[in-house]
Short mmCIF file of C-alpha atoms and ligand atoms in Angstrom, two decimals:
data_model
loop_
_atom_site.label_atom_id
_atom_site.label_comp_id
_atom_site.label_asym_id
_atom_site.label_seq_id
_atom_site.Cartn_x
_atom_site.Cartn_y
_atom_site.Cartn_z
CA MET A 1 -0.10 95.78 112.56
CA THR A 2 -1.30 98.74 114.61
CA ALA A 3 -0.93 102.07 112.94
CA TYR A 4 -1.66 105.77 113.36
CA PHE A 5 -3.49 107.84 110.76
CA ASN A 6 -5.06 111.25 110.45
CA GLY A 7 -8.83 111.55 110.53
CA LEU A 8 -11.43 114.29 110.89
CA VAL A 9 -12.91 114.21 114.39
CA LEU A 10 -16.01 115.93 115.75
CA THR A 11 -16.04 116.28 119.56
CA GLU A 12 -19.68 117.40 119.99
CA ALA A 13 -22.66 118.65 117.96
CA GLY A 14 -22.07 122.17 116.71
CA ALA A 15 -18.29 122.03 117.25
CA ARG A 16 -15.78 122.63 114.46
CA PRO A 17 -14.36 119.26 113.32
CA GLY A 18 -10.56 119.00 113.38
CA VAL A 19 -7.86 116.69 112.08
CA ALA A 20 -6.44 114.38 114.75
CA GLU A 21 -4.13 111.38 114.86
CA LEU A 22 -6.11 108.17 115.30
CA ARG A 23 -4.96 104.70 116.22
CA LEU A 24 -6.65 102.07 114.10
CA PRO A 25 -7.56 98.65 115.49
CA GLU A 26 -5.70 95.59 114.29
CA VAL A 27 -7.33 93.92 111.31
CA GLY A 28 -9.31 90.98 112.70
CA PRO A 29 -10.79 87.94 110.98
CA GLY A 30 -13.24 88.94 108.27
CA GLN A 31 -11.97 92.53 108.24
CA VAL A 32 -10.01 94.61 105.78
CA ARG A 33 -7.90 97.75 106.05
CA VAL A 34 -8.48 100.28 103.30
CA ARG A 35 -6.32 103.22 102.37
CA VAL A 36 -8.94 105.87 101.61
CA ARG A 37 -8.16 107.72 98.38
CA ALA A 38 -11.29 109.87 98.00
CA ALA A 39 -14.25 110.75 100.22
CA GLY A 40 -17.28 112.85 99.33
CA VAL A 41 -18.82 115.41 101.71
CA CYS A 42 -22.42 114.19 102.05
CA HIS A 43 -25.38 115.91 103.64
CA SER A 44 -25.60 113.20 106.32
CA ASP A 45 -22.14 114.26 107.54
CA LEU A 46 -23.38 117.83 107.87
CA SER A 47 -26.45 116.55 109.76
CA MET A 48 -24.10 114.96 112.32
CA VAL A 49 -22.18 118.21 112.70
CA ASN A 50 -25.18 120.51 113.08
CA GLY A 51 -27.10 118.13 115.34
CA THR A 52 -29.97 117.13 112.99
CA ILE A 53 -28.75 113.56 113.56
CA ARG A 54 -27.50 112.85 117.09
CA PRO A 55 -24.68 110.34 116.95
CA SER A 56 -22.28 109.61 119.83
CA TYR A 57 -19.09 111.64 120.19
CA PRO A 58 -16.19 111.91 119.69
CA LEU A 59 -16.85 110.85 116.14
CA VAL A 60 -14.71 110.31 113.05
CA LEU A 61 -16.86 111.74 110.23
CA GLY A 62 -17.22 110.53 106.63
CA HIS A 63 -18.93 107.59 104.92
CA GLU A 64 -18.97 108.21 101.12
CA ALA A 65 -15.59 106.87 100.11
CA ALA A 66 -13.40 104.68 97.95
CA GLY A 67 -9.88 103.43 98.30
CA GLU A 68 -7.42 100.60 98.00
CA VAL A 69 -7.26 97.48 100.17
CA VAL A 70 -3.91 97.39 101.98
CA GLU A 71 -4.42 94.49 104.43
CA VAL A 72 -6.90 91.62 104.80
CA GLY A 73 -7.65 89.58 107.92
CA ALA A 74 -8.14 85.84 108.17
CA ASN A 75 -10.95 84.23 106.15
CA VAL A 76 -11.54 87.27 103.93
CA THR A 77 -12.82 86.20 100.50
CA ARG A 78 -14.38 89.36 99.05
CA ALA A 79 -11.25 91.43 98.59
CA ALA A 80 -7.51 91.12 98.21
CA VAL A 81 -4.63 93.52 98.81
CA GLY A 82 -4.47 95.98 95.92
CA ASP A 83 -8.17 95.84 95.05
CA HIS A 84 -9.91 99.14 94.44
CA VAL A 85 -13.09 99.25 96.52
CA VAL A 86 -16.06 101.39 97.35
CA LEU A 87 -17.07 101.50 101.03
CA ASN A 88 -20.66 100.59 101.93
CA TRP A 89 -22.07 102.18 105.09
CA GLN A 90 -24.97 99.74 105.26
CA PRO A 91 -23.49 96.30 104.57
CA ALA A 92 -26.00 93.47 104.34
CA CYS A 93 -25.86 90.28 106.43
CA ARG A 94 -27.49 88.20 103.64
CA SER A 95 -29.28 86.04 106.22
CA CYS A 96 -31.97 88.17 107.96
CA TRP A 97 -35.62 88.17 106.83
CA PHE A 98 -35.20 91.32 104.70
CA CYS A 99 -32.01 90.09 103.02
CA GLU A 100 -33.67 86.77 102.23
CA GLN A 101 -36.63 88.69 100.70
CA GLY A 102 -34.15 90.36 98.34
CA GLU A 103 -34.28 93.71 100.16
CA PRO A 104 -30.73 94.03 101.52
CA TRP A 105 -31.09 97.83 101.74
CA LEU A 106 -33.45 97.17 104.67
CA CYS A 107 -31.13 94.61 106.35
CA SER A 108 -32.19 94.38 110.00
CA THR A 109 -28.66 93.81 111.30
CA SER A 110 -27.36 96.96 109.65
CA SER A 111 -29.63 99.80 110.63
CA GLY A 112 -27.40 102.60 109.34
CA VAL A 113 -26.59 103.59 112.94
CA ALA A 114 -24.95 107.02 112.86
CA SER A 115 -22.05 106.12 115.14
CA LEU A 116 -20.40 102.88 116.17
CA GLU A 117 -17.25 102.00 118.08
CA ASN A 118 -14.93 99.81 116.05
CA GLY A 119 -11.74 99.96 118.08
CA VAL A 120 -10.40 103.27 116.77
CA THR A 121 -8.86 105.36 119.55
CA LEU A 122 -7.66 108.93 120.00
CA ASP A 123 -5.05 109.46 122.75
CA GLY A 124 -6.03 106.04 124.11
CA VAL A 125 -9.75 106.89 124.30
CA PRO A 126 -12.25 104.97 122.10
CA VAL A 127 -13.89 107.11 119.44
CA HIS A 128 -16.97 106.41 117.34
CA VAL A 129 -16.90 106.17 113.56
CA ALA A 130 -19.69 107.58 111.37
CA LEU A 131 -21.98 104.90 109.91
CA GLY A 132 -19.49 102.21 110.89
CA LEU A 133 -16.80 103.70 108.64
CA GLY A 134 -15.39 107.08 109.67
CA ALA A 135 -14.07 107.56 106.17
CA PHE A 136 -12.68 111.11 106.47
CA ALA A 137 -9.46 109.38 107.46
CA GLU A 138 -6.32 108.21 105.72
CA GLN A 139 -7.21 104.59 106.48
CA VAL A 140 -10.18 102.65 107.84
CA VAL A 141 -10.72 99.12 109.15
CA ALA A 142 -14.07 97.68 108.06
CA PRO A 143 -15.84 94.32 107.83
CA GLU A 144 -15.29 92.68 104.46
CA ASN A 145 -18.98 92.95 103.53
CA ALA A 146 -18.55 96.76 103.68
CA VAL A 147 -16.24 96.78 100.66
CA ILE A 148 -17.35 96.39 97.05
CA ARG A 149 -14.74 95.89 94.34
CA VAL A 150 -14.73 98.32 91.39
CA PRO A 151 -12.53 98.40 88.27
CA SER A 152 -9.15 100.06 88.83
CA SER A 153 -9.79 102.20 85.73
CA LEU A 154 -12.57 104.06 87.60
CA PRO A 155 -11.12 107.24 89.20
CA PHE A 156 -11.32 107.07 93.02
CA GLU A 157 -13.22 110.36 93.26
CA LEU A 158 -16.04 109.03 91.06
CA ALA A 159 -15.99 105.66 92.82
CA ALA A 160 -16.46 107.46 96.15
CA LEU A 161 -19.59 109.22 94.92
CA LEU A 162 -21.12 105.90 93.86
CA SER A 163 -21.17 104.66 97.44
CA CYS A 164 -23.77 107.08 98.79
CA GLY A 165 -25.09 110.03 96.76
CA VAL A 166 -25.10 108.41 93.33
CA LEU A 167 -26.42 105.03 94.48
CA THR A 168 -29.17 106.83 96.40
CA GLY A 169 -30.14 109.04 93.46
CA ALA A 170 -29.74 106.56 90.62
CA GLY A 171 -31.38 103.78 92.64
CA ALA A 172 -34.41 105.98 93.33
CA VAL A 173 -34.84 106.41 89.56
CA ARG A 174 -34.08 102.86 88.46
CA ASN A 175 -35.37 100.69 91.29
CA THR A 176 -37.88 102.66 93.34
CA ALA A 177 -39.67 104.78 90.72
CA GLN A 178 -38.64 102.69 87.68
CA VAL A 179 -38.67 105.65 85.29
CA ARG A 180 -39.40 104.56 81.71
CA PRO A 181 -38.31 106.15 78.41
CA GLY A 182 -40.48 109.09 77.44
CA GLU A 183 -41.71 109.86 80.95
CA SER A 184 -41.40 113.22 82.67
CA ALA A 185 -39.86 113.85 86.08
CA VAL A 186 -39.60 116.72 88.54
CA VAL A 187 -36.57 116.77 90.85
CA ILE A 188 -36.81 119.03 93.90
CA GLY A 189 -33.53 119.87 95.67
CA LEU A 190 -30.27 119.83 93.69
CA GLY A 191 -27.53 118.68 96.04
CA GLY A 192 -25.38 115.70 95.16
CA VAL A 193 -28.33 113.29 95.40
CA GLY A 194 -30.77 115.48 93.45
CA LEU A 195 -28.25 116.02 90.65
CA SER A 196 -27.67 112.24 90.55
CA VAL A 197 -31.44 111.79 90.17
CA VAL A 198 -31.43 114.25 87.25
CA ALA A 199 -28.55 112.42 85.51
CA ALA A 200 -30.06 108.97 86.10
CA ALA A 201 -33.53 110.04 84.92
CA ARG A 202 -32.03 111.30 81.66
CA ALA A 203 -29.96 108.12 81.33
CA ALA A 204 -33.20 106.13 81.83
CA GLY A 205 -34.71 107.93 78.84
CA ALA A 206 -36.93 110.49 80.56
CA SER A 207 -37.92 113.00 77.89
CA GLN A 208 -38.38 115.87 80.31
CA VAL A 209 -36.54 116.42 83.58
CA ILE A 210 -37.59 119.55 85.44
CA ALA A 211 -34.99 120.51 88.06
CA VAL A 212 -36.12 122.67 90.98
CA ASP A 213 -34.05 124.52 93.56
CA VAL A 214 -34.43 127.58 95.75
CA THR A 215 -32.16 129.88 93.69
CA GLU A 216 -30.88 130.27 90.13
CA ALA A 217 -27.41 129.27 91.40
CA LYS A 218 -27.95 125.57 90.57
CA LYS A 219 -29.21 126.16 87.02
CA GLY A 220 -25.86 125.51 85.31
CA LEU A 221 -25.23 122.33 87.33
CA ALA A 222 -28.77 121.10 86.63
CA GLU A 223 -28.33 121.60 82.89
CA ALA A 224 -24.91 119.91 82.97
CA ALA A 225 -26.58 116.93 84.67
CA GLY A 226 -29.14 116.76 81.87
CA ALA A 227 -32.14 118.76 83.10
CA THR A 228 -34.40 119.97 80.26
CA ASP A 229 -36.06 122.64 82.43
CA PHE A 230 -35.01 124.62 85.50
CA VAL A 231 -37.51 126.21 87.88
CA VAL A 232 -36.85 128.32 90.97
CA SER A 233 -39.10 127.04 93.74
CA SER A 234 -41.99 129.30 94.75
CA ASP A 235 -45.54 129.12 96.12
CA THR A 236 -46.75 128.52 92.56
CA LEU A 237 -44.39 125.59 91.91
CA SER A 238 -47.07 122.97 91.20
CA LYS A 239 -48.81 125.37 88.80
CA ASP A 240 -45.47 126.07 87.05
CA ILE A 241 -44.87 122.33 86.68
CA ARG A 242 -48.36 121.64 85.31
CA GLY A 243 -47.80 124.49 82.83
CA ARG A 244 -44.73 122.63 81.53
CA THR A 245 -46.40 119.19 81.42
CA SER A 246 -49.52 119.70 79.26
CA GLY A 247 -51.51 120.82 82.30
CA ARG A 248 -51.39 117.34 83.87
CA GLY A 249 -48.35 117.37 86.13
CA ALA A 250 -45.26 115.18 85.81
CA ASP A 251 -45.24 111.37 85.71
CA HIS A 252 -42.69 111.34 88.54
CA ALA A 253 -41.57 113.67 91.30
CA PHE A 254 -38.41 113.11 93.36
CA GLU A 255 -38.19 114.94 96.67
CA CYS A 256 -34.50 115.27 97.59
CA VAL A 257 -34.80 117.71 100.47
CA GLY A 258 -36.55 115.88 103.31
CA ARG A 259 -39.17 118.44 104.35
CA ALA A 260 -42.95 118.20 104.64
CA ALA A 261 -43.41 121.32 102.51
CA THR A 262 -41.37 119.93 99.61
CA ILE A 263 -43.03 116.50 99.89
CA ARG A 264 -46.38 118.27 99.48
CA ALA A 265 -44.99 120.29 96.57
CA ALA A 266 -43.78 117.05 94.93
CA TRP A 267 -47.22 115.49 95.45
CA ARG A 268 -48.99 118.44 93.86
CA ALA A 269 -46.52 118.61 90.93
CA THR A 270 -47.34 115.03 89.93
CA ARG A 271 -50.08 113.98 87.52
CA ARG A 272 -53.08 111.85 88.47
CA GLY A 273 -51.73 108.32 88.90
CA GLY A 274 -48.16 109.65 89.11
CA LYS A 275 -45.41 108.52 91.44
CA VAL A 276 -43.84 110.58 94.21
CA THR A 277 -40.53 109.26 95.53
CA VAL A 278 -39.15 110.71 98.75
CA VAL A 279 -35.36 110.53 98.73
CA GLY A 280 -34.57 113.26 101.30
CA MET A 281 -34.30 112.31 104.98
CA GLY A 282 -36.46 114.60 107.08
CA SER A 283 -37.01 115.10 110.80
CA ASN A 284 -39.39 113.27 113.11
CA ASP A 285 -41.49 116.32 114.01
CA ASP A 286 -42.21 117.57 110.47
CA GLN A 287 -45.70 116.26 109.63
CA VAL A 288 -46.96 115.86 106.04
CA SER A 289 -50.66 116.63 105.67
CA LEU A 290 -52.74 115.30 102.75
CA SER A 291 -56.52 115.02 102.61
CA ALA A 292 -58.10 111.57 102.57
CA LEU A 293 -60.07 112.52 99.46
CA ASP A 294 -56.93 113.75 97.69
CA ILE A 295 -55.06 110.52 98.46
CA PHE A 296 -57.91 108.46 96.98
CA SER A 297 -58.91 110.53 93.98
CA SER A 298 -55.41 111.53 92.83
CA ALA A 299 -54.48 107.83 92.49
CA ARG A 300 -50.87 108.83 93.15
CA THR A 301 -48.25 106.64 94.78
CA LEU A 302 -46.10 108.07 97.58
CA ARG A 303 -43.12 106.01 98.67
CA SER A 304 -39.66 106.49 100.03
CA SER A 305 -36.40 105.27 98.59
CA VAL A 306 -33.90 104.09 101.21
CA TYR A 307 -30.33 103.75 99.87
CA GLY A 308 -31.75 103.57 96.33
CA SER A 309 -33.76 100.37 97.06
CA ALA A 310 -30.57 98.83 95.71
CA ASP A 311 -28.67 95.62 96.18
CA PHE A 312 -25.46 97.60 96.45
CA ASP A 313 -23.22 94.56 95.84
CA LEU A 314 -24.74 94.23 92.35
CA GLU A 315 -25.63 97.82 91.62
CA ILE A 316 -22.35 99.57 92.47
CA PRO A 317 -20.35 97.51 89.92
CA ARG A 318 -23.17 98.18 87.41
CA LEU A 319 -23.00 101.94 88.07
CA ALA A 320 -19.20 101.77 87.73
CA ASP A 321 -19.68 100.21 84.27
CA ASP A 322 -22.21 102.88 83.35
CA VAL A 323 -19.75 105.63 84.32
CA LEU A 324 -16.82 104.01 82.47
CA SER A 325 -18.90 103.49 79.32
CA GLY A 326 -20.25 107.05 79.40
CA ARG A 327 -23.91 106.03 79.92
CA LEU A 328 -23.91 107.92 83.22
CA SER A 329 -22.01 111.18 83.50
CA LEU A 330 -20.92 112.25 87.00
CA ASN A 331 -18.20 114.76 86.19
CA HIS A 332 -20.53 117.70 86.79
CA LEU A 333 -21.15 116.49 90.36
CA ILE A 334 -17.72 117.35 91.71
CA THR A 335 -17.50 121.09 92.26
CA ASP A 336 -14.59 121.15 94.75
CA ARG A 337 -11.52 118.97 95.34
CA ILE A 338 -10.25 119.50 98.87
CA THR A 339 -8.06 118.07 101.65
CA LEU A 340 -9.12 116.90 105.13
CA PRO A 341 -8.56 120.26 106.90
CA ASP A 342 -10.86 121.93 104.30
CA VAL A 343 -13.90 119.80 105.18
CA PRO A 344 -15.38 122.24 107.76
CA GLU A 345 -15.40 124.95 105.08
CA ALA A 346 -17.12 122.49 102.71
CA PHE A 347 -19.82 122.03 105.38
CA ASP A 348 -20.25 125.83 105.49
CA ASN A 349 -20.71 125.91 101.70
CA MET A 350 -23.18 123.03 101.87
CA SER A 351 -25.18 124.82 104.59
CA ARG A 352 -25.52 127.77 102.24
CA GLY A 353 -26.67 125.44 99.44
CA GLU A 354 -23.61 126.16 97.31
CA GLY A 355 -22.04 123.74 94.83
CA ALA A 356 -22.68 120.01 94.40
CA ARG A 357 -20.12 117.57 95.85
CA SER A 358 -16.86 118.48 97.54
CA VAL A 359 -14.52 115.51 97.40
CA VAL A 360 -11.60 115.02 99.75
CA THR A 361 -8.65 113.49 97.91
CA LEU A 362 -6.08 111.68 100.03
ZN1 LIG B 401 -24.20 109.95 102.47
ZN1 LIG B 402 -29.72 91.25 106.53
#
């Protein structure tokens, strides 16, 4: 059945996205149609609007979403009509070298390409969909491996957050850094991902979580997420952190900004032998400089965390359980509930570093 639905379309970098009527493709074999019920406004969406990432246009934005399956194509086994699902923007093939190594987040057939054509059209012209989804839309058609079932008792707005920001943040803590009870952690940059890192580090038993942002504005959110300390970033950040960690520096630092300067700050805030985990996605021309002697003698580990180093098909249901049982609290993450036409304003707020997650409810 071919159908028309509203979606948020960006015509070129720097333009103001607008709501337009899209024609969805028919649901083919191995595909499902999902009625989107909630979609989070993620920093990657903003990067596509402001040109930091250069996808193809016109583009239906949105990729952090959850909804209800309304139609399944032939041979679909992972989902049935009525299931509540989270959408996965980097579905794994389960047969490439990386998948067979148990690293589906690095799947070589699913490179997290910013824009793909999937048969959606606007006035008869093909449009691209963000990260294979284009989830700022009333409905999407996606391959079945891009949907992950979650319990129907999990509110859609929380389910949506699991699919990108929370999986990225919690996965960095649990899988990449493997924070242990009693350890200390610094978290630099308190957007949706950084606040998820704070919450997951506390849930993992970290005894001290030092949250860092550029202004005092995020202090309340950081404390609600479980931060024990809040520090406004400055030139003396690493000294401030050492002062709060017995002079040594923290066991872990999480960089959730994606800039060379904050990666260096995270490095310097960490103790000898500590772990620095880069969660923020930076640009290609921003070079990080560390001395060869410092790299050797500090005995620190510097690594990145892509999509939470997580097997999303296992971890998203686990995170859903953690939220439902109260082990992981996400309520503080949602600072605005909006509709599709409000998304451009949410991008403006995000550019100014205001709030945590805005969630579109449909
Ligand atoms: Zn995202
Ligand atoms: Zn693969």
